[in-house]
Coordinates of C-alpha atoms in Angstrom, one line a residue:
Chain I
M1 CA 60.8 104.0 85.2
Q2 CA 61.2 107.4 86.8
P3 CA 60.5 107.2 90.5
E4 CA 57.9 109.5 91.9
F5 CA 58.8 109.7 95.5
Q6 CA 56.7 112.6 96.5
S7 CA 54.1 112.5 93.9
Q8 CA 50.7 112.1 95.3
S9 CA 49.0 113.0 92.0
V10 CA 49.3 109.7 90.3
P11 CA 47.0 107.0 91.6
P12 CA 48.5 104.5 94.0
P13 CA 49.3 101.1 92.6
P14 CA 47.0 98.2 93.5
N15 CA 47.7 96.4 96.7
L16 CA 50.2 99.1 97.8
E17 CA 49.8 98.4 101.4
F18 CA 50.2 94.6 100.9
K19 CA 53.3 95.1 98.8
V20 CA 54.9 97.3 101.4
A21 CA 54.0 95.0 104.2
L22 CA 55.5 92.1 102.1
L23 CA 58.7 94.1 101.8
L24 CA 58.8 94.8 105.5
V25 CA 58.1 91.2 106.4
L26 CA 60.8 90.1 103.9
M27 CA 63.3 92.5 105.5
V28 CA 62.5 91.3 109.0
V29 CA 62.7 87.7 108.0
L30 CA 66.0 88.3 106.2
V31 CA 67.5 90.2 109.2
F32 CA 66.4 87.7 111.8
G33 CA 67.0 84.7 109.6
S34 CA 70.6 85.9 108.8
L35 CA 71.2 86.5 112.4
A36 CA 70.0 83.1 113.4
Y37 CA 72.0 81.4 110.6
V38 CA 75.2 83.2 111.6
M39 CA 74.6 82.3 115.3
Y40 CA 74.0 78.7 114.3
A41 CA 77.1 78.8 112.1
R42 CA 79.1 80.2 114.9
G43 CA 78.0 77.4 117.1
V44 CA 76.1 79.5 119.6
F45 CA 73.4 76.9 120.0
E46 CA 75.9 74.0 120.5
S47 CA 77.0 72.6 123.8
T48 CA 80.7 72.5 123.9
Q49 CA 83.6 71.2 125.9
R50 CA 87.0 72.8 126.4
V51 CA 90.4 71.6 125.4
V52 CA 93.5 73.6 126.2
L53 CA 96.6 73.1 124.0
V54 CA 99.9 74.2 125.3
A55 CA 102.5 75.3 122.7
D56 CA 105.9 76.9 122.8
D57 CA 104.9 79.4 120.2
S58 CA 101.4 80.4 119.2
E59 CA 102.4 82.2 116.0
G60 CA 99.8 81.8 113.3
V61 CA 97.1 80.8 115.7
I62 CA 94.1 83.1 115.6
V63 CA 90.8 83.2 117.4
G64 CA 88.2 81.4 115.3
M65 CA 90.5 79.0 113.5
D66 CA 89.5 75.4 113.3
L67 CA 90.7 72.2 115.0
T68 CA 90.3 69.5 112.4
F69 CA 89.9 65.7 112.8
S70 CA 90.3 63.7 109.6
G71 CA 89.8 66.9 107.7
F72 CA 86.6 67.9 109.4
P73 CA 86.4 70.9 111.7
I74 CA 85.3 69.8 115.1
G75 CA 86.4 72.7 117.2
R76 CA 87.2 76.3 117.2
V77 CA 89.9 78.4 118.9
Q78 CA 88.2 80.6 121.4
R79 CA 91.2 82.3 123.1
V80 CA 94.9 82.4 122.9
E81 CA 96.7 83.5 126.1
L82 CA 100.2 83.5 127.6
A83 CA 100.6 81.3 130.6
D84 CA 102.7 82.1 133.7
D85 CA 105.4 79.7 132.5
G86 CA 105.8 81.6 129.2
K87 CA 104.0 79.1 127.1
A88 CA 101.0 79.8 124.9
R89 CA 97.7 78.4 125.9
I90 CA 95.3 77.8 123.1
V91 CA 91.7 77.4 124.4
I92 CA 89.5 75.4 122.0
E93 CA 85.8 74.8 122.2
V94 CA 84.8 71.4 120.8
A95 CA 81.1 70.6 120.2
R96 CA 79.9 67.9 122.5
E97 CA 78.7 65.8 119.6
D98 CA 82.2 65.9 118.1
A99 CA 84.0 65.4 121.4
K100 CA 83.8 61.6 120.9
W101 CA 86.7 61.9 118.6
L102 CA 88.9 63.2 121.3
R103 CA 90.4 60.4 123.4
T104 CA 93.0 60.4 126.2
S105 CA 95.5 59.1 123.7
S106 CA 94.8 61.7 121.1
V107 CA 97.7 63.7 119.6
F108 CA 97.4 67.4 118.8
T109 CA 99.5 68.9 116.1
M110 CA 100.0 72.4 114.8
V111 CA 101.3 72.6 111.3
R112 CA 102.6 75.8 109.7
S113 CA 102.7 75.6 105.9
L114 CA 104.5 77.8 103.5
V115 CA 101.3 78.7 101.7
G116 CA 98.2 79.3 103.8
G117 CA 97.9 79.6 107.5
T118 CA 98.5 77.5 110.5
H119 CA 96.4 74.4 111.0
L120 CA 95.5 72.5 114.2
H121 CA 94.9 68.8 113.8
V122 CA 94.0 66.1 116.2
Y123 CA 94.8 62.4 115.6
S124 CA 93.0 59.7 117.6
G125 CA 94.6 56.4 116.9
V126 CA 92.8 54.3 119.5
L127 CA 89.1 55.2 119.5
T128 CA 88.4 52.7 122.3
D129 CA 90.4 54.7 124.8
P130 CA 88.6 56.8 127.4
P131 CA 87.2 60.1 126.2
L132 CA 89.1 63.3 126.8
P133 CA 87.7 65.0 129.9
D134 CA 86.4 68.6 129.7
G135 CA 89.1 71.2 130.3
A136 CA 91.9 68.8 129.5
V137 CA 95.3 70.3 128.9
R138 CA 97.5 68.8 126.2
T139 CA 100.8 69.7 124.7
V140 CA 100.6 70.4 121.0
L141 CA 103.3 69.0 118.6
I142 CA 104.5 71.6 116.2
G143 CA 105.4 70.7 112.7
D144 CA 106.7 73.8 111.1
A145 CA 107.8 73.8 107.5
T146 CA 109.1 77.3 107.8
A147 CA 111.1 76.6 110.9
E148 CA 113.6 74.7 108.8
I149 CA 114.2 77.6 106.5
P150 CA 116.8 79.4 108.7
Q151 CA 118.7 76.2 109.1
L152 CA 118.4 75.6 105.4
V153 CA 119.6 79.1 104.7
N154 CA 122.6 78.6 106.9
T155 CA 123.5 75.4 105.2
V156 CA 123.1 77.0 101.8
R157 CA 125.2 79.9 102.9
A158 CA 128.0 77.6 104.1
L159 CA 127.7 75.7 100.8
V160 CA 127.9 78.9 98.8
E161 CA 131.0 80.0 100.8
N162 CA 132.6 76.7 100.1
L163 CA 131.8 77.0 96.5
Q164 CA 133.3 80.5 96.5
N165 CA 136.4 79.2 98.2
M166 CA 136.6 76.4 95.7
T167 CA 136.2 78.6 92.7
K168 CA 138.6 81.4 93.8
S169 CA 141.6 81.9 91.5
D170 CA 144.1 80.6 94.1
S171 CA 141.9 77.9 95.4
S172 CA 143.2 74.3 95.6
L173 CA 140.5 73.2 93.2
N174 CA 141.6 75.7 90.7
M175 CA 145.2 74.8 91.1
S176 CA 144.3 71.2 90.8
L177 CA 142.5 72.0 87.6
D178 CA 145.6 73.9 86.3
N179 CA 147.8 70.9 87.2
L180 CA 145.3 68.6 85.5
Q181 CA 145.5 70.9 82.4
A182 CA 149.3 70.7 82.5
V183 CA 149.1 66.9 82.8
T184 CA 146.8 66.7 79.9
Q185 CA 149.1 68.9 77.9
N186 CA 152.0 66.6 78.8
L187 CA 149.8 63.6 77.8
K188 CA 149.4 65.2 74.4
G189 CA 153.3 65.6 74.2
P190 CA 155.7 63.3 72.5
Y191 CA 156.4 61.1 75.5
G192 CA 152.6 61.0 76.7
A193 CA 151.8 59.3 79.9
L194 CA 155.4 58.2 80.4
G195 CA 156.6 61.8 80.6
V196 CA 153.7 62.5 83.1
L197 CA 154.7 59.6 85.3
L198 CA 158.4 60.3 85.3
G199 CA 158.0 64.1 85.7
S200 CA 160.0 65.2 82.6
D201 CA 160.7 64.3 79.1
A202 CA 164.5 63.8 79.8
H203 CA 163.7 61.0 82.1
A204 CA 161.2 59.5 79.8
K205 CA 163.9 59.7 77.0
K206 CA 166.3 57.8 79.3
V207 CA 163.8 55.1 80.0
I208 CA 163.0 54.7 76.3
T209 CA 166.8 54.4 75.6
T210 CA 167.1 51.9 78.4
L211 CA 164.2 50.0 77.0
D212 CA 165.8 50.0 73.5
Q213 CA 169.1 48.7 75.0
S214 CA 167.3 46.1 77.0
Q215 CA 165.6 45.0 73.8
A216 CA 169.0 44.6 72.1
A217 CA 170.2 42.8 75.2
V218 CA 167.3 40.5 75.1
I219 CA 168.0 39.7 71.5
Q220 CA 171.6 38.8 72.4
V221 CA 170.5 36.8 75.3
N222 CA 168.1 35.0 72.9
A223 CA 171.1 34.1 70.7
I224 CA 173.1 33.0 73.7
L225 CA 170.2 30.9 74.8
G226 CA 170.1 29.3 71.3
D227 CA 173.7 28.4 71.7
V228 CA 173.2 27.1 75.1
R229 CA 170.3 25.0 73.9
T230 CA 172.6 23.5 71.2
T231 CA 175.3 22.8 73.8
L232 CA 172.8 21.2 76.0
K233 CA 171.6 19.0 73.2
S234 CA 175.3 17.9 72.8
V235 CA 175.5 17.4 76.5
D236 CA 172.3 15.4 76.3
A237 CA 174.0 13.1 73.7
V238 CA 177.1 12.8 75.9
L239 CA 175.0 11.9 78.8
V240 CA 173.2 9.3 76.8
E241 CA 176.6 7.8 75.8
A242 CA 177.7 8.1 79.4
Q243 CA 174.5 6.3 80.4
A244 CA 175.3 3.6 78.0
I245 CA 178.8 3.5 79.3
G246 CA 177.5 3.3 82.8
A247 CA 175.3 0.4 81.8
N248 CA 178.3 -1.3 80.2
V249 CA 180.3 -0.6 83.3
R250 CA 177.6 -2.1 85.4
V251 CA 177.6 -5.2 83.2
A252 CA 181.3 -5.3 83.3
T253 CA 181.3 -4.9 87.0
T254 CA 179.0 -7.9 87.2
D255 CA 181.4 -9.8 85.0
L256 CA 184.3 -8.6 87.1
G257 CA 182.6 -10.2 90.1
A258 CA 182.4 -13.5 88.4
L259 CA 185.9 -13.1 87.1
R260 CA 187.1 -12.2 90.5
E261 CA 185.5 -15.3 91.9
Q262 CA 187.1 -17.4 89.2
V263 CA 190.4 -15.6 89.8
E264 CA 190.0 -16.3 93.5
M265 CA 189.1 -19.8 92.8
N266 CA 192.1 -20.1 90.5
L267 CA 194.3 -18.5 93.0
R268 CA 193.1 -20.9 95.7
K269 CA 193.8 -23.7 93.2
V270 CA 197.3 -22.2 92.4
E271 CA 197.9 -21.8 96.1
H272 CA 196.8 -25.3 96.7
L273 CA 199.0 -26.3 93.8
V274 CA 201.9 -24.4 95.1
D275 CA 201.4 -25.9 98.5
E276 CA 201.4 -29.3 96.8
I277 CA 204.6 -28.5 94.9
N278 CA 206.2 -27.2 98.0
R279 CA 205.4 -30.3 99.7
K280 CA 206.5 -32.3 96.8
W281 CA 209.3 -29.9 95.7
P282 CA 211.1 -29.0 98.9
L283 CA 214.0 -27.4 97.2
A284 CA 212.3 -24.5 96.3
R285 CA 212.0 -22.4 99.4
D286 CA 210.9 -19.4 97.6
T287 CA 207.4 -19.1 98.8
E288 CA 206.7 -16.0 96.8
L289 CA 204.2 -16.8 94.1
K290 CA 204.3 -14.8 91.0
L291 CA 201.2 -14.5 89.2
P292 CA 201.1 -14.7 85.6
Chain N
M1 CA 96.1 149.5 104.7
R2 CA 96.1 148.7 101.0
Q3 CA 99.3 146.6 101.4
H4 CA 97.6 144.3 104.0
S5 CA 94.4 144.1 102.1
L6 CA 95.5 141.4 99.6
P7 CA 96.8 138.7 101.9
R8 CA 94.1 139.5 104.4
S9 CA 91.5 139.0 101.6
G10 CA 93.1 135.6 100.6
L11 CA 93.2 134.4 104.2
G12 CA 89.8 135.8 104.7
T13 CA 88.5 133.9 101.7
L14 CA 90.1 130.7 102.9
G15 CA 88.8 131.1 106.4
H16 CA 85.4 132.0 105.1
A17 CA 85.3 128.9 102.9
C18 CA 86.4 126.8 105.9
V19 CA 83.8 128.3 108.1
R20 CA 81.1 127.9 105.4
S21 CA 82.1 124.3 104.8
A22 CA 82.1 123.4 108.5
A23 CA 78.7 125.1 108.9
S24 CA 77.5 123.2 105.9
W25 CA 78.6 119.9 107.4
W26 CA 77.1 120.8 110.7
G27 CA 73.9 121.6 108.9
V28 CA 73.9 118.2 107.3
I29 CA 74.6 116.5 110.7
H30 CA 71.9 118.5 112.3
F31 CA 69.4 117.8 109.6
G32 CA 70.2 114.1 109.9
A33 CA 69.8 114.1 113.6
V34 CA 66.5 115.9 113.4
A35 CA 65.3 113.5 110.7
L36 CA 66.4 110.5 112.8
V37 CA 64.5 111.8 115.7
L38 CA 61.4 112.4 113.6
A39 CA 61.8 109.0 112.1
L40 CA 61.8 107.4 115.5
S41 CA 59.0 109.4 116.9
P42 CA 55.5 107.8 116.7
S43 CA 53.9 111.1 115.7
T44 CA 55.6 110.8 112.3
Y45 CA 53.6 107.7 111.4
G46 CA 50.2 109.4 111.2
R47 CA 47.7 108.4 108.6
E48 CA 48.9 110.7 105.9
S49 CA 52.6 110.0 106.6
R50 CA 52.0 106.2 106.5
A51 CA 50.5 106.5 103.1
A52 CA 53.4 108.7 101.9
L53 CA 55.8 106.2 103.5
A54 CA 54.1 103.3 101.8
W55 CA 54.2 105.1 98.5
N56 CA 57.9 106.0 98.9
I57 CA 58.8 102.5 99.9
Y58 CA 57.0 101.1 96.9
A59 CA 58.7 103.5 94.6
S60 CA 62.2 103.2 96.1
T61 CA 62.3 99.5 96.8
W62 CA 59.5 97.5 95.3
Q63 CA 60.0 98.8 91.8
V64 CA 63.7 98.1 91.7
L65 CA 64.1 95.1 94.0
F66 CA 63.7 92.5 91.3
W67 CA 65.9 94.2 88.7
F68 CA 68.6 95.1 91.1
T69 CA 68.6 91.6 92.6
L70 CA 68.8 90.1 89.1
L71 CA 71.6 92.5 88.1
C72 CA 73.5 91.9 91.3
A73 CA 73.0 88.1 90.9
L74 CA 74.5 88.2 87.4
I75 CA 77.5 90.3 88.5
S76 CA 77.9 88.1 91.6
L77 CA 77.8 84.9 89.5
V78 CA 80.6 86.2 87.2
L79 CA 82.7 87.3 90.2
I80 CA 82.2 84.1 92.1
R81 CA 83.0 82.0 89.1
I82 CA 86.2 84.1 88.4
V83 CA 87.4 83.8 92.0
V84 CA 86.6 80.1 92.4
V85 CA 88.2 79.2 89.1
T86 CA 91.3 81.3 89.7
A87 CA 91.7 80.0 93.3
S88 CA 91.3 76.4 92.0
S89 CA 94.0 76.9 89.4
Y90 CA 96.4 78.0 92.1
G91 CA 95.4 75.1 94.4
L92 CA 93.7 77.5 96.9
S93 CA 90.1 76.4 96.4
Q94 CA 89.6 76.1 100.1
Y95 CA 90.0 79.9 100.4
A96 CA 87.8 80.8 97.4
L97 CA 84.4 80.7 99.2
E98 CA 85.7 82.7 102.1
M99 CA 87.1 85.3 99.7
V100 CA 83.8 85.5 97.8
V101 CA 81.9 86.0 100.9
R102 CA 84.3 88.6 102.2
V103 CA 84.5 90.6 99.0
L104 CA 81.0 90.3 97.6
V105 CA 78.7 90.1 100.6
L106 CA 80.7 92.2 103.1
E107 CA 82.0 94.9 100.8
L108 CA 80.7 95.1 97.2
I109 CA 77.0 94.5 97.6
P110 CA 76.3 97.0 100.3
L111 CA 78.3 99.6 98.5
G112 CA 76.6 98.8 95.2
A113 CA 73.2 99.0 96.8
A114 CA 74.0 102.4 98.3
L115 CA 75.4 103.7 95.0
F116 CA 72.4 102.4 93.1
V117 CA 69.9 104.1 95.4
V118 CA 72.0 107.3 95.2
L119 CA 71.9 107.3 91.5
R120 CA 68.2 106.6 91.4
S121 CA 67.0 108.9 94.1
G122 CA 69.8 111.3 94.9
M123 CA 69.9 112.9 91.5
L124 CA 66.2 113.4 91.6
T125 CA 66.7 115.3 94.8
D126 CA 68.8 117.9 93.2
T127 CA 66.2 118.7 90.6
G128 CA 62.9 117.7 92.1
L129 CA 62.9 119.7 95.3
T130 CA 63.1 123.3 96.1
A131 CA 64.9 124.7 99.0
S132 CA 62.5 124.5 101.9
P133 CA 62.9 123.9 105.6
L134 CA 62.9 120.4 107.0
H135 CA 59.3 119.4 107.0
I136 CA 57.7 116.3 108.1
E137 CA 56.9 115.5 104.5
H138 CA 60.5 114.7 103.9
V139 CA 60.8 112.1 106.6
P140 CA 58.9 109.3 104.8
R141 CA 61.1 109.9 101.8
M142 CA 64.3 109.5 103.8
I143 CA 63.0 106.5 105.7
A144 CA 62.1 104.9 102.3
I145 CA 65.5 105.5 100.9
A146 CA 67.3 104.1 104.0
F147 CA 65.0 101.1 103.9
S148 CA 65.7 100.7 100.2
V149 CA 69.5 100.6 100.8
A150 CA 69.2 98.1 103.6
T151 CA 66.7 95.8 101.8
L152 CA 68.6 95.8 98.5
A153 CA 71.8 95.0 100.3
A154 CA 70.2 92.3 102.4
V155 CA 68.3 90.6 99.6
S156 CA 71.3 90.7 97.2
S157 CA 73.7 89.4 99.9
A158 CA 71.4 86.5 100.6
V159 CA 71.2 85.7 96.9
A160 CA 75.0 86.0 96.5
L161 CA 75.4 83.6 99.5
V162 CA 73.1 81.1 97.8
L163 CA 74.8 81.5 94.4
A164 CA 78.2 81.0 96.0
Y165 CA 77.1 77.7 97.4
L166 CA 75.5 76.6 94.1
V167 CA 78.6 77.5 92.1
V168 CA 80.9 75.6 94.4
Y169 CA 78.8 72.6 95.5
G170 CA 76.0 72.5 92.9
L171 CA 72.6 71.3 94.1
S172 CA 74.2 68.8 96.5
P173 CA 73.1 69.3 100.1
W174 CA 76.3 67.7 101.4
G175 CA 78.3 70.8 101.3
L176 CA 75.9 72.7 103.6
A177 CA 77.6 71.8 106.8
E178 CA 81.0 72.9 105.5
Y179 CA 79.6 76.0 103.9
T180 CA 77.8 76.9 107.1
H181 CA 81.0 76.4 109.0
M182 CA 82.8 78.7 106.6
V183 CA 80.1 81.4 106.9
G184 CA 80.4 81.2 110.7
R185 CA 84.1 81.6 110.5
V186 CA 83.8 84.7 108.3
F187 CA 81.0 86.3 110.3
D188 CA 82.7 86.6 113.7
P189 CA 81.2 89.1 116.1
V190 CA 83.4 92.0 114.9
V191 CA 82.8 91.5 111.2
T192 CA 79.0 91.0 111.8
V193 CA 78.6 94.1 113.9
T194 CA 80.8 96.1 111.4
F195 CA 78.8 94.8 108.5
V196 CA 75.4 95.8 110.1
L197 CA 76.7 99.2 111.2
K198 CA 78.2 99.9 107.8
T199 CA 74.9 99.1 106.1
V200 CA 73.0 101.3 108.5
W201 CA 75.4 104.2 108.0
F202 CA 75.2 103.7 104.3
S203 CA 71.4 103.9 104.5
L204 CA 71.5 107.0 106.7
A205 CA 74.1 108.7 104.5
V206 CA 72.2 108.1 101.3
A207 CA 68.9 109.2 102.9
V208 CA 70.1 112.3 104.6
I209 CA 73.1 113.9 102.8
P210 CA 71.6 114.6 99.3
L211 CA 68.4 116.0 100.7
A212 CA 70.2 118.0 103.4
S213 CA 72.5 119.5 100.8
V214 CA 69.7 120.5 98.5
L215 CA 67.7 122.0 101.3
Q216 CA 70.8 124.0 102.5
A217 CA 72.1 125.2 99.2
Q218 CA 70.9 128.2 97.2
P219 CA 70.1 126.6 93.9
E220 CA 71.4 129.5 91.7
T221 CA 74.8 129.8 93.4
A222 CA 75.3 126.1 93.7
R223 CA 74.8 125.5 90.0
E224 CA 76.9 128.4 89.0
S225 CA 79.9 127.5 91.2
N226 CA 80.0 123.8 90.7
P227 CA 78.7 121.6 87.9
V228 CA 78.7 118.6 90.1
P229 CA 76.0 118.7 92.8
Q230 CA 77.6 119.4 96.2
G231 CA 75.4 116.8 97.9
T232 CA 76.6 114.1 95.6
V233 CA 80.2 114.9 96.3
R234 CA 79.6 114.9 100.0
L235 CA 77.8 111.7 99.8
F236 CA 80.5 109.9 97.9
L237 CA 83.0 111.3 100.4
V238 CA 81.0 109.9 103.3
L239 CA 80.5 106.6 101.6
V240 CA 84.2 106.2 101.0
L241 CA 84.9 107.2 104.6
I242 CA 82.4 104.6 106.0
E243 CA 83.9 101.9 103.8
G244 CA 87.4 102.8 104.8
V245 CA 86.5 102.8 108.5
S246 CA 84.8 99.4 108.2
L247 CA 87.8 97.9 106.4
A248 CA 90.1 99.3 109.0
V249 CA 88.0 97.9 111.8
K250 CA 87.8 94.5 110.2
Y251 CA 91.3 94.0 108.9
I252 CA 93.6 96.2 110.9

């Protein structure tokens, strides 16, 4: 298929003029169609209203980026400018047919993600609120994933410094570990945990000797207690006897009362008898009565 | 005198080469300007010229449009598929279409169309023409070549846009709004104007430079000194320059 640009010797193909006209028409249609499509895609034919978002920092916001509502682009950033108060003003054009999603209670957010660019979102919780007027100015809330990185880095740096301090050869943690190692060594020694608790093996040895002596003393005390138990048993027997004696004494005491009454009665009788004798036996002036 | 003759001859050679190169470039520019004026003047489109123009357009565009579009569609399909699958595997599928449009439609297809027309017509220029002054008979040929570059680029770009939609969304019409929005985001005024201007400059360069170089050069000396045709080297240089400038305007 060798092209013959200048050749006029070969006969022209059939319908040459028509084919060329077709090409020209195709080209014109393509050019104007593409132009119209791009203009339509750019929203040139749409009626729009303006929303101005105020942010402390417009980093990542570029002209042409979308404002999305529920994941659907409803507006486009037209201009980013610096206001007199030093804040960034992001001018957004929203198509009139999509402006119904913007309400006076709508919240505008700017999210900066680690991967990808910055995103502008609008959230309208109460769709029955009055619609947002044209040219409204709203403050945008910034949710920045990367803004936390410096703080995170600082925290991590402090953490690493602490770790370095902890892992230094003269750090308290290292010394504690050395001490712990010494303790475990002592634990493995002949006196084990007792030596660790008392500080040295000599003290532990003393304690063990004391314990041995105490054990012997306990044995002796046990023997003494056995004797005491035997003695107490004897005392118990004595007490039983004493109790019996006491009972006997009580009975005897009861008898003694009766005896005394009898004695008193006998004495009264004797006295009466003596009085009788004295009356009847006046010679005897000895009034002393001798009891048998 | 003899001591100064050697350096003077070296410098003289270098200076002579520079002057010759500058004169040659100026000749190309002048040729292009004259050709452009002729192309825009109504007297060029006389009865005979119209027939020649139709013949040249038929030969340079009609004969290759289908095959070039088919080839371009195949390559585009492969590239679109690679970009979409790769972007999806990294969780960046929302950027795949934009990247396809930016790489394929804005950069690769216009450059590919220009190179294709160069390879098909530019080589013929070196062998098919004799050195002759600019004549009105050359103008239809240049117009046809420029038209060919623009048409091939436009048709292939449109096909690539349709293919990109079909690869991502299939035959469903529900992605059309989102796709249109993405196209609108890519084709902002700067990018659109740069794209159009780049295609126009590609067309002009491919139409003018090879022919101008052939008409300027003495065939015997050119073939002896350089195995690669000078016009081709110049053309590639200009194409790279235009591409670089367009990239710089769009992304810097």
